[in-house]
Tab-separated table of C-alpha atoms in Angstrom:
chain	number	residue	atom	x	y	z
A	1	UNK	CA	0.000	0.000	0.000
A	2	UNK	CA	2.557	2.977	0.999
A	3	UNK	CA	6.128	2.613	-0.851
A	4	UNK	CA	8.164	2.859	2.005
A	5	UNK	CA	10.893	0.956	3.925
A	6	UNK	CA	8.763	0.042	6.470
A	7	UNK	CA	7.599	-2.393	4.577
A	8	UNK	CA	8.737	-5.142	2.742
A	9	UNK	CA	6.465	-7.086	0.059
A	10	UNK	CA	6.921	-11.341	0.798
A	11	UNK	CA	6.579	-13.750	-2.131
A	12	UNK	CA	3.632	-16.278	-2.195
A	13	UNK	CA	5.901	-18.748	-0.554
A	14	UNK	CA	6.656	-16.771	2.394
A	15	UNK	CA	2.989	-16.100	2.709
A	16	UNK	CA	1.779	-19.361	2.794
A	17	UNK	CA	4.411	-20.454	5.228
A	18	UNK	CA	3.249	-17.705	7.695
A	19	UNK	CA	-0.358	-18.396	7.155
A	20	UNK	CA	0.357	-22.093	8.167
A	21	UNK	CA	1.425	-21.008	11.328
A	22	UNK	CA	-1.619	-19.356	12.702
A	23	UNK	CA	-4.932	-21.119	13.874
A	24	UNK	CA	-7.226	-18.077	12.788
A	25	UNK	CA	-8.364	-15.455	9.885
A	26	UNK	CA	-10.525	-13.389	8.813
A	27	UNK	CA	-13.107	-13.894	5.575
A	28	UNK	CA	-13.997	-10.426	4.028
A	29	UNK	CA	-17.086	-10.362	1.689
A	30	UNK	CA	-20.340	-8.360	1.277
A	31	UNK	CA	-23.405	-9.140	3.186
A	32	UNK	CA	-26.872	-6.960	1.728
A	33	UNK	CA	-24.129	-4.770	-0.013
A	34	UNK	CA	-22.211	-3.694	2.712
A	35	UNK	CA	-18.566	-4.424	3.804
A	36	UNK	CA	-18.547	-8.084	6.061
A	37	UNK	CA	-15.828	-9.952	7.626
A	38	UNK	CA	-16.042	-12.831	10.067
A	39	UNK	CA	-12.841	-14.468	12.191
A	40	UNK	CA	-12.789	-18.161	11.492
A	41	UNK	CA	-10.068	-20.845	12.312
A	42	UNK	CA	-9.087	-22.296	8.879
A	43	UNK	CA	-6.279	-24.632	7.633
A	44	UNK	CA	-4.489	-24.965	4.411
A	45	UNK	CA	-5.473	-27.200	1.516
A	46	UNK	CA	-1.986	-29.480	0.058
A	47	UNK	CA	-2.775	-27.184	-3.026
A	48	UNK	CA	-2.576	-23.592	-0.473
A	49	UNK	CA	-6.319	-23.315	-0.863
A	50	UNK	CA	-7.687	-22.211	2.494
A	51	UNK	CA	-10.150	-24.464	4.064
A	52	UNK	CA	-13.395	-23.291	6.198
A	53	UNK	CA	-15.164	-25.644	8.382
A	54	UNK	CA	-19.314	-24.316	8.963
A	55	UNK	CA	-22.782	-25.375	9.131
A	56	UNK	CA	-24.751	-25.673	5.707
A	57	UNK	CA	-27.555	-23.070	7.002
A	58	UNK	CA	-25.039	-20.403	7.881
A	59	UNK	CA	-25.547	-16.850	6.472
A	60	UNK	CA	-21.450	-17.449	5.753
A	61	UNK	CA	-22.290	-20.437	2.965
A	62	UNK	CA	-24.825	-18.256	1.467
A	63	UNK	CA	-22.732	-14.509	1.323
A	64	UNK	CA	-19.299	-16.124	-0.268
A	65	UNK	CA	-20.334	-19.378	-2.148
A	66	UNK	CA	-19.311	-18.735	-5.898
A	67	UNK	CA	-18.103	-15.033	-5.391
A	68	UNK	CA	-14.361	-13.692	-5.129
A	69	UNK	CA	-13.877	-13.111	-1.311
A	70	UNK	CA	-10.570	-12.184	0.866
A	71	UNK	CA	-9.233	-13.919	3.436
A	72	UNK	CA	-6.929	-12.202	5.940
A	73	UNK	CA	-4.319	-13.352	8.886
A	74	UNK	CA	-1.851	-11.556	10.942
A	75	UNK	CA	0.406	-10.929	13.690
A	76	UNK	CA	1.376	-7.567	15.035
A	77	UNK	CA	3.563	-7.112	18.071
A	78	UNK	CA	2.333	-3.871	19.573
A	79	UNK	CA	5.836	-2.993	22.020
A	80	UNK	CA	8.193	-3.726	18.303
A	81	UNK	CA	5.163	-2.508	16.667
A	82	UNK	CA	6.090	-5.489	13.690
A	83	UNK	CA	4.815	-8.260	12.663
A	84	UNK	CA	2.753	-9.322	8.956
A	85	UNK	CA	-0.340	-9.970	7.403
A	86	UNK	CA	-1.296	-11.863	4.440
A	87	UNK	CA	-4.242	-11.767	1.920
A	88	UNK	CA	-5.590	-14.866	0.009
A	89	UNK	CA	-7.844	-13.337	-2.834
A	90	UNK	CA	-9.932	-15.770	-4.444
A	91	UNK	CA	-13.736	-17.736	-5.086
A	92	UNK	CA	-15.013	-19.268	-2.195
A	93	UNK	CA	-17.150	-22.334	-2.938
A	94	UNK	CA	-19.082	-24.963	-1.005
A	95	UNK	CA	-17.462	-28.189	-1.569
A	96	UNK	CA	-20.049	-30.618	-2.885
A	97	UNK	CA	-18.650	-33.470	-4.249
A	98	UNK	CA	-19.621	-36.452	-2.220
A	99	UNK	CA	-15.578	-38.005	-1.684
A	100	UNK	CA	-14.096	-34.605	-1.257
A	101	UNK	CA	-16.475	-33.914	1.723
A	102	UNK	CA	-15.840	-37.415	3.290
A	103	UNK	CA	-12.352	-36.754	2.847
A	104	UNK	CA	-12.489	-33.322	4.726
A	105	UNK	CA	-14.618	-34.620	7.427
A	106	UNK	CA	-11.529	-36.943	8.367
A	107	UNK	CA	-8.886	-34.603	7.658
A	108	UNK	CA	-10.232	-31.216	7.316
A	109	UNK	CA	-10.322	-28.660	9.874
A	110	UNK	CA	-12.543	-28.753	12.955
A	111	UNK	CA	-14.609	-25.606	13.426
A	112	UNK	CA	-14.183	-24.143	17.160
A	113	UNK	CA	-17.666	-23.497	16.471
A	114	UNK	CA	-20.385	-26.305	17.428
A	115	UNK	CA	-21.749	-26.875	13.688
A	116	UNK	CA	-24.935	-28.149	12.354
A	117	UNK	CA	-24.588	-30.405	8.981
A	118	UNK	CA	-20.957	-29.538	8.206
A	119	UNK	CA	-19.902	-27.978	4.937
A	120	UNK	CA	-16.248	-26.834	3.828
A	121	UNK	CA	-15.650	-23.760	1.996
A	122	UNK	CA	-12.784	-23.407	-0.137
A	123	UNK	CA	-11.176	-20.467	-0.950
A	124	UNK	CA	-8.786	-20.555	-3.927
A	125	UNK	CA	-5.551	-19.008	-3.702
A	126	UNK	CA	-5.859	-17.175	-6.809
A	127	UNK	CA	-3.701	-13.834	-5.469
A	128	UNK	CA	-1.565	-14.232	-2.846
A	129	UNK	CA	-0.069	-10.920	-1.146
A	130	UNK	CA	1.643	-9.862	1.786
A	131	UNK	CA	4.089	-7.595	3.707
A	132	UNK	CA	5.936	-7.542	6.800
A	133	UNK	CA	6.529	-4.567	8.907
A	134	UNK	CA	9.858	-4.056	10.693
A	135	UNK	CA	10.201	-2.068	13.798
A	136	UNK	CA	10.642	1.504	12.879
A	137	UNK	CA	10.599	3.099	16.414
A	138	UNK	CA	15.153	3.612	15.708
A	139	UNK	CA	13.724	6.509	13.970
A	140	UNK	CA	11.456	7.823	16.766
B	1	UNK	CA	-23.514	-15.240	12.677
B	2	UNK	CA	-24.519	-18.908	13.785
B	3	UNK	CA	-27.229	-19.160	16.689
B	4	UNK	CA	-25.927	-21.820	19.447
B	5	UNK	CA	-24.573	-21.515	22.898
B	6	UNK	CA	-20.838	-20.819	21.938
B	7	UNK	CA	-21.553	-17.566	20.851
B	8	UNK	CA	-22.661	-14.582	23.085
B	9	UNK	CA	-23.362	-11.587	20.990
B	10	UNK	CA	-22.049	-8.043	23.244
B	11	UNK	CA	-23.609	-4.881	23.413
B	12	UNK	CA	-22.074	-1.817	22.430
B	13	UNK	CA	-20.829	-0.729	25.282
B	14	UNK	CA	-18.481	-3.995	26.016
B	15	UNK	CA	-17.860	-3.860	22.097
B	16	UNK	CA	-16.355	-0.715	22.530
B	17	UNK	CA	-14.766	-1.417	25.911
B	18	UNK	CA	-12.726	-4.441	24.120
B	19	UNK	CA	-12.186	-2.005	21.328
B	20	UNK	CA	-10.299	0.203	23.016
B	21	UNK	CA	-7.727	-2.465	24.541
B	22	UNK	CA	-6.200	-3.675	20.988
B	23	UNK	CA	-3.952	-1.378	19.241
B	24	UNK	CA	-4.625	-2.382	15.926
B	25	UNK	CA	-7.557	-3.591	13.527
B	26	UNK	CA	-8.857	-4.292	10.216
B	27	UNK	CA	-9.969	-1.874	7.428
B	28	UNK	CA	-12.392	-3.953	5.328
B	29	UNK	CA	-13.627	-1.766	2.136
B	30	UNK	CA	-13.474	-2.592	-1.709
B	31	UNK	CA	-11.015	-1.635	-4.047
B	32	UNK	CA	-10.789	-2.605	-7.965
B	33	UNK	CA	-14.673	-4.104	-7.434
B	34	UNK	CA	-12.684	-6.995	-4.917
B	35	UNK	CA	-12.658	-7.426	-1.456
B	36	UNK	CA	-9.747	-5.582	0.531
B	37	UNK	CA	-8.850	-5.587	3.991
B	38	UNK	CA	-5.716	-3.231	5.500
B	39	UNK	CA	-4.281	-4.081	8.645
B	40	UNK	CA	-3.639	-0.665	10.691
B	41	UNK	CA	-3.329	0.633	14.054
B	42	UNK	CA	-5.944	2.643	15.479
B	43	UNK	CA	-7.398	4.992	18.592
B	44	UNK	CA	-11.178	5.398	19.812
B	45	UNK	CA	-12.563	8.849	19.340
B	46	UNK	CA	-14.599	10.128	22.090
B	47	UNK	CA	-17.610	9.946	20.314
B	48	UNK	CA	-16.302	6.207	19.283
B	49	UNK	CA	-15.363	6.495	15.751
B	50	UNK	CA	-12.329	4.789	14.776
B	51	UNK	CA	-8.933	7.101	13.880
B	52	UNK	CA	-6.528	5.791	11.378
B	53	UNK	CA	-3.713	8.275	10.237
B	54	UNK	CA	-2.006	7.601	6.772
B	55	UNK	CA	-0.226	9.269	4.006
B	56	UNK	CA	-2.617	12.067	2.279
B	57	UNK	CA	-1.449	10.186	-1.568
B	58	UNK	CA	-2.125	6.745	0.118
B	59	UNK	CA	-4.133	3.776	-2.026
B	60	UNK	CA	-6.469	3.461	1.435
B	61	UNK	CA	-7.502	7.206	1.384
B	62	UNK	CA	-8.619	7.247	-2.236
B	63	UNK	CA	-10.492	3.671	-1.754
B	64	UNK	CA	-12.368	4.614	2.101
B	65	UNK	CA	-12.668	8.091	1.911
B	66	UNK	CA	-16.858	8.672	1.294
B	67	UNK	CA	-17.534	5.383	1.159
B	68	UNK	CA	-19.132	2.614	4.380
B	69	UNK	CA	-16.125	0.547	5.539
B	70	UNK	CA	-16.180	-2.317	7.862
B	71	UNK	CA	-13.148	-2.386	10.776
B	72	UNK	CA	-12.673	-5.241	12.534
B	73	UNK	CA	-10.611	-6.172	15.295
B	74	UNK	CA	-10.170	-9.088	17.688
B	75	UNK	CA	-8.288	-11.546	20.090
B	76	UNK	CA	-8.477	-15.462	20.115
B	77	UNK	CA	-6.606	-18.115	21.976
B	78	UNK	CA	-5.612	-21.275	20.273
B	79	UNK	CA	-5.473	-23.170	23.377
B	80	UNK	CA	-8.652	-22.328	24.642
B	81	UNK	CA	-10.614	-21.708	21.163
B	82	UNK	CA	-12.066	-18.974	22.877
B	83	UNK	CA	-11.812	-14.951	22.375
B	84	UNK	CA	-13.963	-12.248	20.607
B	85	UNK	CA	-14.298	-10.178	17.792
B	86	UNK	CA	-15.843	-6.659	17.319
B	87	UNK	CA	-16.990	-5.018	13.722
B	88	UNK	CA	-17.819	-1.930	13.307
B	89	UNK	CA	-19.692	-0.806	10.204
B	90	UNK	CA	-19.756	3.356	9.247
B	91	UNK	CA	-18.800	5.914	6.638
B	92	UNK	CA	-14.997	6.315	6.487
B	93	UNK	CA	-14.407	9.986	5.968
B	94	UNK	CA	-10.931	11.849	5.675
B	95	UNK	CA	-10.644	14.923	8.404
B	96	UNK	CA	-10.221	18.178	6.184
B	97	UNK	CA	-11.295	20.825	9.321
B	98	UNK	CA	-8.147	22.081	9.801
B	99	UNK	CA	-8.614	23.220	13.380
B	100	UNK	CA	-9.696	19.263	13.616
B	101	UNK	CA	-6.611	18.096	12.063
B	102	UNK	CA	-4.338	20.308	14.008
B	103	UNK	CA	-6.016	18.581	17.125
B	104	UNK	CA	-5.517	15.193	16.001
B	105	UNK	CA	-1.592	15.689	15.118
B	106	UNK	CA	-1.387	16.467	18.781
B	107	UNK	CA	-3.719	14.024	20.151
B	108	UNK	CA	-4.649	11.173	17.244
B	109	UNK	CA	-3.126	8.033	16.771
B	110	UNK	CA	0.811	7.576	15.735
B	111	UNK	CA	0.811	5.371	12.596
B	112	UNK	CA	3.078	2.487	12.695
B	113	UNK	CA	4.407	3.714	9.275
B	114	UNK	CA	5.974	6.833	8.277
B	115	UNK	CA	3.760	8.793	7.001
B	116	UNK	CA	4.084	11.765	3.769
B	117	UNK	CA	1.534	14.333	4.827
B	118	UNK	CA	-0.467	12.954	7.379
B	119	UNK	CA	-4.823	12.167	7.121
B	120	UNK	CA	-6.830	11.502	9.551
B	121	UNK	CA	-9.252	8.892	8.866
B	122	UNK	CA	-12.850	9.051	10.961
B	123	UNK	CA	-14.809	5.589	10.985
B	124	UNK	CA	-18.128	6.726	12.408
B	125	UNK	CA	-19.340	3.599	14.497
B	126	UNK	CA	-22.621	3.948	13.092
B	127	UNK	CA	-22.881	-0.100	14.070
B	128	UNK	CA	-21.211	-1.730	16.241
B	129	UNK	CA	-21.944	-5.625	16.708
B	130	UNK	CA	-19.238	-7.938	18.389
B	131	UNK	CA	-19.596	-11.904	20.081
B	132	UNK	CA	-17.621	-13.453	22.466
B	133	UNK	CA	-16.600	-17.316	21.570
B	134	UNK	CA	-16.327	-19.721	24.827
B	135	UNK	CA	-14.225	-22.318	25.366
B	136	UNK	CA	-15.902	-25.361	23.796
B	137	UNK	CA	-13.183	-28.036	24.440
B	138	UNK	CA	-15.725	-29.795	27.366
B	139	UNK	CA	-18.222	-30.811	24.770
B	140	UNK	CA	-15.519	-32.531	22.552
């Protein structure tokens, strides 16, 4: 976002690595045309898609099935005022197909939520971004 | 979001209480017709809305600025699955008063970043919804 030396832009690898590391992020969509974003625990699919564990009557499943949505996760360290965050950009869709879902019920992620007839969401890593932000308070 | 016992929904109030003890949160707006979200540090105003300061030629300015933005901000624990997350939805507007502005480069929040000619972003906290997630590790 600003050019600066603050920052520093990571590849897609670096990005996925970090994203692997924490248990929780944030899905950003539209809900009756306004702004929306939810915290969910997630995991990451063997081909970096991210993985969403929720109930098949949740307003989430109907907002973000079939439409481009963001996913977010980050870590800030307020005292070094550092840390990263990471975007996944991509179409979220319900999984449907019969083996898939068997498959994730065994090895996909459990939702911390208590869930009513489970359904994954996928969300494709189609765009991949992130930056990490070193400490900058040297130049207080 | 999802109706069971793991979720208590907060009022404003508490919403704003928990608010105020995270330094930073989550922009969530559009930009390019996708979903974007902007990690950033923040204050409370004392009418509630949400301060951001950034760099007058920023990306963020030119996508908020007018326009209803979502910020988002929370804390989870792993261990526990438990924690909370706060949203509030409102018109993002720049500050252009300059007696205003003057006040908030004496009292707003520092940005993380260095900044080229510093904004003042207002988030009015026209909504403000938030839910606390319990520990549901005893019903495993």
């Amino acid at each position: 976002m600003l050019k600066n030396d603050a920052f520093r832009s990571m590849d897609r690898q670096e990005c996925l690595r970090l994203l692997a590391k924490v248990p929780v992020g944030r899905v950003v969509y539209t809900r009756h045309a306004l702004p929306a974003v939810l915290p969910v625990n997630f995991a990451l699919d063997a081909d970096s898609s991210v993985l969403l564990r929720t109930s098949a009557g949740s307003d989430l499943v109907r907002a973000v099935d079939g439409v481009v949505v963001a996913f977010e996760a980050d870590e800030f360290d307020a005292d070094s005022r550092s840390g990263w965050s990471v975007v996944v950009t991509g179409r979220a869709t319900a999984v449907t197909d019969p083996a898939e879902h068997e498959q994730l019920m065994r090895t996909g992620p459990r939702s911390w939520m208590p869930i009513q007839q489970d359904v994954f969401i996928r969300i494709e890593a189609a765009m991949v971004t992130g930056r990490e932000l070193t400490d900058l308070r040297v130049n207080d």
